[in-house]
Tab-separated table of C-alpha atoms and ligand atoms in Angstrom:
chain	number	residue	atom	x	y	z
A	206	MET	CA	96.136	94.383	69.170
A	207	LEU	CA	94.833	94.100	65.911
A	208	VAL	CA	95.968	93.941	62.163
A	209	VAL	CA	93.549	96.097	60.446
A	210	MET	CA	94.065	94.826	56.869
A	211	LYS	CA	93.242	97.288	53.555
A	212	ARG	CA	90.302	97.176	51.602
A	213	ASP	CA	91.734	95.418	48.407
A	214	ALA	CA	93.550	92.186	50.693
A	215	THR	CA	94.209	89.245	49.423
A	216	ALA	CA	93.181	85.838	51.442
A	217	THR	CA	96.703	85.153	50.968
A	218	ASP	CA	97.529	88.506	52.236
A	219	VAL	CA	95.447	87.987	55.510
A	220	GLU	CA	96.820	84.238	55.525
A	221	GLY	CA	100.080	85.515	55.629
A	222	VAL	CA	99.834	88.278	58.779
A	223	ILE	CA	97.886	85.139	60.497
A	224	ARG	CA	101.364	82.802	59.990
A	225	LYS	CA	102.844	85.312	61.058
A	226	ILE	CA	101.129	85.523	64.792
A	227	GLU	CA	100.364	81.298	65.188
A	228	SER	CA	104.757	81.960	64.453
A	229	LEU	CA	105.189	83.743	67.233
A	230	GLY	CA	103.047	81.290	69.623
A	231	PHE	CA	99.724	83.471	69.932
A	232	LYS	CA	96.363	83.067	68.035
A	233	ALA	CA	94.892	84.799	65.068
A	234	HIS	CA	91.391	85.200	65.157
A	235	PRO	CA	90.494	87.350	61.299
A	236	MET	CA	87.059	88.485	62.058
A	237	PRO	CA	86.011	90.095	57.921
A	238	GLY	CA	83.724	92.783	58.142
A	239	ALA	CA	81.620	94.972	55.855
A	240	GLN	CA	84.805	97.473	54.673
A	241	ARG	CA	87.835	95.315	55.805
A	242	THR	CA	89.386	91.993	57.468
A	243	ALA	CA	90.872	92.688	60.849
A	244	VAL	CA	92.508	90.159	62.259
A	245	CYS	CA	92.495	89.937	66.067
A	246	ILE	CA	95.905	88.728	68.940
A	247	THR	CA	95.274	86.956	71.696
A	248	GLY	CA	97.145	84.869	73.937
A	249	ASN	CA	99.941	87.228	74.262
A	250	PRO	CA	101.494	87.607	77.051
A	251	GLY	CA	102.893	91.425	77.154
A	252	ALA	CA	102.880	94.286	74.223
A	253	VAL	CA	103.181	92.909	70.723
A	254	GLU	CA	105.794	94.708	68.697
A	255	PRO	CA	103.785	96.181	66.207
A	256	ALA	CA	106.871	96.342	63.430
A	257	HIS	CA	106.023	92.551	63.304
A	258	PHE	CA	103.085	92.898	60.762
A	259	GLU	CA	103.485	96.547	60.289
A	260	PHE	CA	105.408	95.783	56.437
A	261	LEU	CA	103.106	92.468	55.494
A	262	PRO	CA	101.513	92.608	52.530
A	263	GLY	CA	98.170	94.294	53.011
A	264	VAL	CA	98.115	96.060	56.550
A	265	GLN	CA	96.679	98.920	56.015
A	266	ASP	CA	97.993	99.457	60.606
A	267	VAL	CA	98.448	98.080	63.904
A	268	ILE	CA	96.195	99.080	66.338
A	269	ARG	CA	95.726	98.016	70.140
A	270	VAL	CA	92.857	97.365	72.183
A	271	SER	CA	92.061	99.371	74.560
A	272	LYS	CA	89.639	97.885	76.072
A	273	PRO	CA	89.948	94.568	77.678
A	274	TYR	CA	87.577	92.800	75.305
A	275	LYS	CA	89.215	92.187	72.090
A	276	LEU	CA	87.316	90.056	70.290
A	277	VAL	CA	83.302	91.639	70.853
A	278	SER	CA	84.547	95.716	70.372
A	279	ARG	CA	83.634	97.122	67.911
A	280	GLU	CA	87.269	99.013	67.822
A	281	LEU	CA	88.134	95.071	66.053
A	282	LYS	CA	84.552	94.697	63.801
A	283	PRO	CA	82.976	98.225	62.874
A	284	ASP	CA	80.003	96.412	61.260
A	285	ASP	CA	77.393	94.240	62.862
A	286	THR	CA	77.361	91.148	63.151
A	287	ILE	CA	74.323	88.812	61.786
A	288	ILE	CA	74.173	85.320	63.175
A	289	ASP	CA	72.549	83.097	60.812
A	290	VAL	CA	70.134	80.265	62.623
A	291	ARG	CA	68.524	77.740	60.053
A	292	GLY	CA	68.108	81.273	58.058
A	293	VAL	CA	66.855	83.761	60.325
A	294	PRO	CA	69.508	86.384	60.777
A	295	ILE	CA	69.618	87.483	64.826
A	296	GLY	CA	70.972	91.186	64.296
A	297	GLY	CA	71.824	94.294	61.965
A	298	GLY	CA	68.678	95.568	61.612
A	299	SER	CA	65.977	92.816	62.403
A	300	PHE	CA	64.292	91.883	65.098
A	301	ALA	CA	63.830	87.910	65.605
A	302	VAL	CA	61.333	87.205	68.932
A	303	MET	CA	62.069	84.233	71.180
A	304	ALA	CA	59.484	82.361	71.958
A	305	GLY	CA	58.064	79.785	74.166
A	306	PRO	CA	57.211	77.789	77.439
A	307	CYS	CA	60.358	78.589	80.845
A	308	ALA	CA	60.543	74.569	81.212
A	309	VAL	CA	59.342	71.791	78.908
A	310	GLU	CA	56.823	69.679	80.643
A	311	SER	CA	55.818	67.258	78.288
A	312	ARG	CA	54.894	66.569	74.585
A	313	ASP	CA	51.384	68.467	74.520
A	314	GLN	CA	52.412	71.679	76.175
A	315	LEU	CA	55.406	72.173	74.243
A	316	LEU	CA	53.406	71.652	70.628
A	317	ALA	CA	50.539	73.319	72.121
A	318	ALA	CA	53.561	76.191	72.502
A	319	ALA	CA	55.023	75.755	69.757
A	320	THR	CA	52.343	76.147	67.173
A	321	ALA	CA	50.977	79.093	68.796
A	322	VAL	CA	54.038	81.225	68.984
A	323	ALA	CA	54.969	79.447	64.971
A	324	LYS	CA	50.622	80.560	64.304
A	325	ALA	CA	52.028	84.326	66.123
A	326	GLY	CA	54.661	85.316	64.219
A	327	ALA	CA	58.263	83.822	66.349
A	328	ALA	CA	61.036	83.207	64.541
A	329	VAL	CA	63.132	80.829	67.186
A	330	LEU	CA	61.729	78.425	69.952
A	331	ARG	CA	62.495	78.192	73.030
A	332	GLY	CA	62.075	75.132	75.796
A	333	GLY	CA	64.324	74.024	78.804
A	334	ALA	CA	65.282	70.782	78.865
A	335	PHE	CA	67.867	70.954	81.883
A	336	LYS	CA	66.730	73.873	84.142
A	337	PRO	CA	68.498	75.771	86.853
A	338	ARG	CA	66.421	75.425	89.935
A	339	THR	CA	66.926	78.247	92.604
A	340	SER	CA	65.390	74.156	94.827
A	341	PRO	CA	66.833	71.407	94.386
A	342	TYR	CA	63.051	69.799	95.330
A	343	ALA	CA	61.619	72.472	91.714
A	344	PHE	CA	60.938	70.356	88.644
A	345	GLN	CA	64.534	70.208	87.163
A	346	GLY	CA	63.135	69.813	83.624
A	347	LEU	CA	62.694	66.494	81.326
A	348	ARG	CA	66.682	66.332	80.338
A	349	GLU	CA	67.172	64.350	77.409
A	350	GLU	CA	63.788	63.807	76.712
A	351	GLY	CA	63.281	67.490	76.580
A	352	LEU	CA	65.434	67.590	74.201
A	353	ARG	CA	63.648	65.000	72.374
A	354	LEU	CA	60.410	67.145	72.507
A	355	LEU	CA	62.056	69.769	71.717
A	356	ASP	CA	63.056	68.127	67.826
A	357	GLU	CA	60.561	67.261	67.629
A	358	ALA	CA	59.088	70.802	67.818
A	359	ARG	CA	61.051	71.519	65.369
A	360	ARG	CA	60.343	69.454	62.805
A	361	GLU	CA	56.437	70.496	63.849
A	362	THR	CA	57.317	74.082	63.268
A	363	GLY	CA	60.245	74.799	61.215
A	364	LEU	CA	60.948	76.791	63.767
A	365	PRO	CA	64.909	76.879	65.264
A	366	ILE	CA	65.510	75.993	69.363
A	367	VAL	CA	67.417	77.746	71.887
A	368	THR	CA	67.784	76.100	75.066
A	369	GLU	CA	70.200	76.002	77.506
A	370	ALA	CA	73.144	74.225	78.179
A	371	LYS	CA	72.918	74.137	82.541
A	372	ASP	CA	76.540	72.543	82.880
A	373	VAL	CA	79.910	71.172	81.219
A	374	GLU	CA	78.680	67.302	80.948
A	375	THR	CA	75.402	68.008	78.973
A	376	LEU	CA	76.640	70.486	76.652
A	377	SER	CA	77.393	68.225	73.930
A	378	ALA	CA	74.040	66.682	74.036
A	379	VAL	CA	72.347	70.093	73.892
A	380	ALA	CA	75.189	71.210	71.560
A	381	ASP	CA	73.149	68.371	69.038
A	382	CYS	CA	70.060	69.467	69.276
A	383	ALA	CA	69.988	72.905	69.759
A	384	ASP	CA	70.590	75.659	67.109
A	385	ILE	CA	71.518	78.371	69.723
A	386	VAL	CA	72.822	76.643	72.813
A	387	GLN	CA	72.284	79.319	75.932
A	388	ILE	CA	74.016	80.278	78.947
A	389	GLY	CA	71.859	81.043	81.673
A	390	ALA	CA	72.632	83.854	83.973
A	391	ARG	CA	73.503	81.420	86.714
A	392	ASN	CA	76.659	80.677	84.951
A	393	MET	CA	77.334	83.524	83.320
A	394	GLN	CA	80.869	82.996	84.517
A	395	ASN	CA	80.951	79.465	84.564
A	396	PHE	CA	84.039	80.186	82.930
A	397	SER	CA	84.796	75.873	82.418
A	398	LEU	CA	80.793	76.201	80.227
A	399	LEU	CA	82.444	79.357	78.709
A	400	GLU	CA	85.470	77.892	76.624
A	401	ALA	CA	83.143	74.578	75.992
A	402	ALA	CA	80.690	76.354	75.114
A	403	GLY	CA	82.913	78.897	72.678
A	404	GLN	CA	84.486	75.472	71.232
A	405	GLN	CA	81.639	74.099	69.777
A	406	PRO	CA	79.764	75.057	66.862
A	407	LYS	CA	76.546	76.311	67.205
A	408	PRO	CA	75.525	79.898	68.114
A	409	VAL	CA	75.541	80.793	71.907
A	410	LEU	CA	72.980	83.118	73.311
A	411	LEU	CA	74.534	84.569	76.462
A	412	LYS	CA	72.485	86.037	79.282
A	413	ARG	CA	73.607	88.499	81.780
A	414	GLY	CA	74.591	87.455	85.183
A	415	LEU	CA	71.944	88.102	87.847
A	416	SER	CA	74.555	90.696	89.170
A	417	SER	CA	76.706	91.466	86.063
A	418	THR	CA	77.911	94.187	84.727
A	419	VAL	CA	78.893	95.539	81.646
A	420	ASP	CA	82.174	94.300	81.662
A	421	GLU	CA	82.288	91.777	83.285
A	422	TRP	CA	79.565	90.549	80.509
A	423	LEU	CA	81.598	90.825	78.173
A	424	MET	CA	84.496	89.368	79.161
A	425	ALA	CA	82.719	86.395	79.305
A	426	ALA	CA	81.467	87.095	75.428
A	427	GLU	CA	85.450	87.026	75.300
A	428	TYR	CA	85.498	83.828	77.147
A	429	VAL	CA	83.322	81.958	74.085
A	430	MET	CA	84.980	83.864	71.099
A	431	SER	CA	88.792	83.341	72.423
A	432	ARG	CA	87.900	79.853	72.079
A	433	GLY	CA	87.149	80.605	68.015
A	434	ASN	CA	83.282	80.597	68.564
A	435	TYR	CA	82.231	84.189	67.274
A	436	LYS	CA	78.394	83.525	66.906
A	437	VAL	CA	77.614	85.017	70.181
A	438	ILE	CA	73.985	86.385	71.113
A	439	LEU	CA	74.283	88.748	74.240
A	440	CYS	CA	70.331	88.900	76.322
A	441	GLU	CA	70.104	91.185	79.248
A	442	ARG	CA	67.502	89.601	81.020
A	443	GLY	CA	67.570	91.958	84.374
A	444	ILE	CA	69.481	92.609	87.271
A	445	ARG	CA	69.570	92.265	90.779
A	446	THR	CA	68.666	95.833	92.690
A	447	PHE	CA	67.346	96.887	95.694
A	448	GLU	CA	63.519	96.803	94.150
A	449	THR	CA	61.682	94.118	94.790
A	450	LEU	CA	58.083	94.859	92.741
A	451	THR	CA	60.075	93.249	90.351
A	452	ARG	CA	61.565	90.104	89.822
A	453	ASN	CA	64.827	92.091	88.386
A	454	THR	CA	65.548	94.767	87.245
A	455	LEU	CA	65.410	95.275	82.984
A	456	ASP	CA	68.137	97.443	82.695
A	457	LEU	CA	66.804	98.329	78.680
A	458	GLY	CA	69.136	101.661	79.705
A	459	ILE	CA	72.102	99.434	78.811
A	460	LEU	CA	71.136	99.007	74.637
A	461	PRO	CA	72.805	102.245	73.540
A	462	VAL	CA	75.912	102.259	75.796
A	463	LEU	CA	76.487	98.339	74.119
A	464	ARG	CA	75.856	99.669	70.791
A	465	LYS	CA	78.801	101.696	71.192
A	466	LEU	CA	80.814	98.917	72.794
A	467	THR	CA	79.926	95.447	70.869
A	468	HIS	CA	78.943	94.789	67.104
A	469	LEU	CA	77.233	91.473	68.987
A	470	PRO	CA	73.930	90.858	68.453
A	471	VAL	CA	72.090	91.807	72.052
A	472	ILE	CA	68.124	90.384	72.676
A	473	VAL	CA	65.423	92.017	75.656
A	474	ASP	CA	63.796	89.122	78.215
A	475	PRO	CA	60.960	91.038	79.339
A	476	SER	CA	60.384	87.732	81.182
A	477	HIS	CA	62.500	87.211	83.784
A	478	GLY	CA	63.362	90.423	83.344
A	479	THR	CA	60.187	91.785	85.701
A	480	GLY	CA	58.443	88.166	86.558
A	481	ILE	CA	54.952	89.685	85.806
A	482	ARG	CA	52.985	88.850	83.044
A	483	HIS	CA	51.401	92.238	82.520
A	484	ALA	CA	54.708	93.982	82.511
A	485	VAL	CA	56.043	91.661	79.344
A	486	THR	CA	54.676	93.493	76.457
A	487	PRO	CA	54.998	97.137	77.902
A	488	LEU	CA	58.954	95.988	78.088
A	489	SER	CA	58.989	94.596	74.967
A	490	ARG	CA	56.740	97.520	72.965
A	491	ALA	CA	60.532	99.860	74.937
A	492	ALA	CA	62.912	96.989	73.599
A	493	VAL	CA	62.267	97.364	70.362
A	494	ALA	CA	62.228	101.132	70.615
A	495	VAL	CA	65.454	101.574	72.236
A	496	GLY	CA	66.966	99.267	69.373
A	497	ALA	CA	67.559	95.677	70.578
A	498	ASP	CA	67.548	92.747	67.968
A	499	GLY	CA	65.019	90.928	69.471
A	500	LEU	CA	63.511	89.465	72.852
A	501	MET	CA	63.217	86.301	73.850
A	502	VAL	CA	59.768	86.101	75.671
A	503	GLU	CA	57.371	83.060	77.924
A	504	VAL	CA	54.779	81.457	75.943
A	505	HIS	CA	52.413	79.012	78.424
A	506	PRO	CA	49.691	77.240	76.992
A	507	ASP	CA	47.946	77.561	80.731
A	508	PRO	CA	50.021	79.686	83.035
A	509	PRO	CA	48.316	78.656	85.836
A	510	SER	CA	49.703	74.772	85.711
A	511	ALA	CA	53.568	76.231	84.315
A	512	LEU	CA	55.932	73.514	86.451
A	513	SER	CA	58.255	77.263	86.394
A	514	ASP	CA	57.674	80.779	86.048
A	515	GLY	CA	53.597	80.509	85.553
A	516	PRO	CA	53.375	84.049	87.111
A	517	GLN	CA	55.926	85.987	83.849
A	518	SER	CA	54.547	83.399	81.281
A	519	LEU	CA	52.028	85.317	78.409
A	520	THR	CA	48.712	82.785	77.668
A	521	PRO	CA	49.052	81.985	73.405
A	522	ASN	CA	46.433	85.079	73.173
A	523	ASP	CA	48.771	87.096	75.252
A	524	PHE	CA	51.660	86.391	72.930
A	525	MET	CA	49.559	87.468	69.561
A	526	ASP	CA	48.919	91.444	71.311
A	527	LEU	CA	52.449	91.731	71.610
A	528	MET	CA	53.327	90.039	68.354
A	529	ARG	CA	51.022	92.800	66.896
A	530	ASP	CA	52.557	95.351	69.166
A	531	VAL	CA	56.074	94.591	68.412
A	532	ARG	CA	55.153	94.941	64.254
A	533	ALA	CA	53.966	98.197	64.808
A	534	VAL	CA	57.327	99.479	66.986
A	535	ALA	CA	59.394	97.919	64.437
A	536	ALA	CA	57.955	99.524	61.202
A	537	ALA	CA	57.544	102.933	63.327
A	538	VAL	CA	61.205	102.821	64.092
A	539	GLY	CA	62.791	101.032	61.021
A	540	LEU	CA	63.570	97.730	61.834
A	541	ARG	CA	62.317	94.330	60.000
A	542	VAL	CA	60.313	92.069	62.526
A	543	VAL	CA	61.670	88.574	61.615
A	544	GLN	CA	59.019	86.100	59.694
A	545	PRO	CA	58.451	82.492	60.950
A	546	GLY	CA	61.253	80.595	58.326
A	547	GLY	CA	63.898	83.872	58.236
A	548	LEU	CA	62.089	85.797	55.234
A	549	THR	CA	61.392	89.928	57.143
A	550	GLN	CA	58.994	92.149	56.141
A	551	PRO	CA	59.515	95.259	54.323
A	552	ALA	CA	59.567	98.167	57.366
A	553	SER	CA	56.986	100.353	56.708
B	673	LIG	C1	65.544	81.168	81.175
B	673	LIG	O1	65.993	81.854	80.049
B	673	LIG	O2	64.909	79.402	81.051
B	673	LIG	C2	65.994	81.437	82.587
B	673	LIG	C3	66.858	80.024	83.101
B	673	LIG	O3	66.714	82.529	82.398
B	673	LIG	P1	67.421	83.344	83.467
B	673	LIG	O4	69.171	82.592	83.263
B	673	LIG	O5	67.613	84.778	82.846
B	673	LIG	O6	67.545	83.114	84.680
B	674	LIG	MN1	61.644	80.977	82.957
């Protein structure tokens, strides 16, 4: 259920609606938008009687949300959500590139990758400190030491950091360091982790599960938002299909569909989406053209020596070429590519 406020509703009117929702024992989620504020009701076991709200001051309409997800839905918030990550806007007509190594391996490796991606024009640095690996014998990440190195790379380059929280146990250490907390594909339906991520203040980058439908993915985002953290970035990273020539099948066709369903920003990861280095730049161009809000790309100073995902990692030179192509396509479709530091270049 949604309580849509009039355009000229005051803060006191919104407060009155929130108090009414809470007095009924439910949770109120006020969502200010460009045109109006809507207050979403969750926690109600059955239908809520609209008459509770219809005659409160400032209320324009009381609407039932038709989708199972509410807070992620465009019905609640018609305008795009823009998430500010230390001055870098994600969503709403700008294009932000997140890049860096799959895993933080050493100080030299991370600083080389970080300075290279910053120089090429990435807006956010990625790097895993806690790595979810298929094999228990594979490199699991530098863990706390990896976080410390990410912090150093942030100070060195000025780029905000996105890094993965692998479990509830390490979430608070990750959230203390990260500017964006990543929840990986394998954890998309780790409901305890989603709830815990919803109870901390950093933006959450939620990757699509290995074999998840869009409805399941949006319900996972709803878990985070239902706990009060509305800063969720969706990341399409490919799904498992019958095709085995690529690591995953990058589902770019879902971008225009997601645009209609949700106000949340959506970025694309062509590295995990294909698993093939030479496919990353072509799919990045396609992601810009199809209307994504950004990219997540793996870059390694020496891919053959990478401790994880070398075959899909770009060299710094490859990444320079990728950024050049991204800028060209962005200009053609009227998107602004976010510069390091968050300043946007005018669309030409
Ligand atoms: C990653 O981005 O480091 C990662 C492990 O990706 P995914 O969760 O999409 O497999
Ligand atoms: Mn990887």
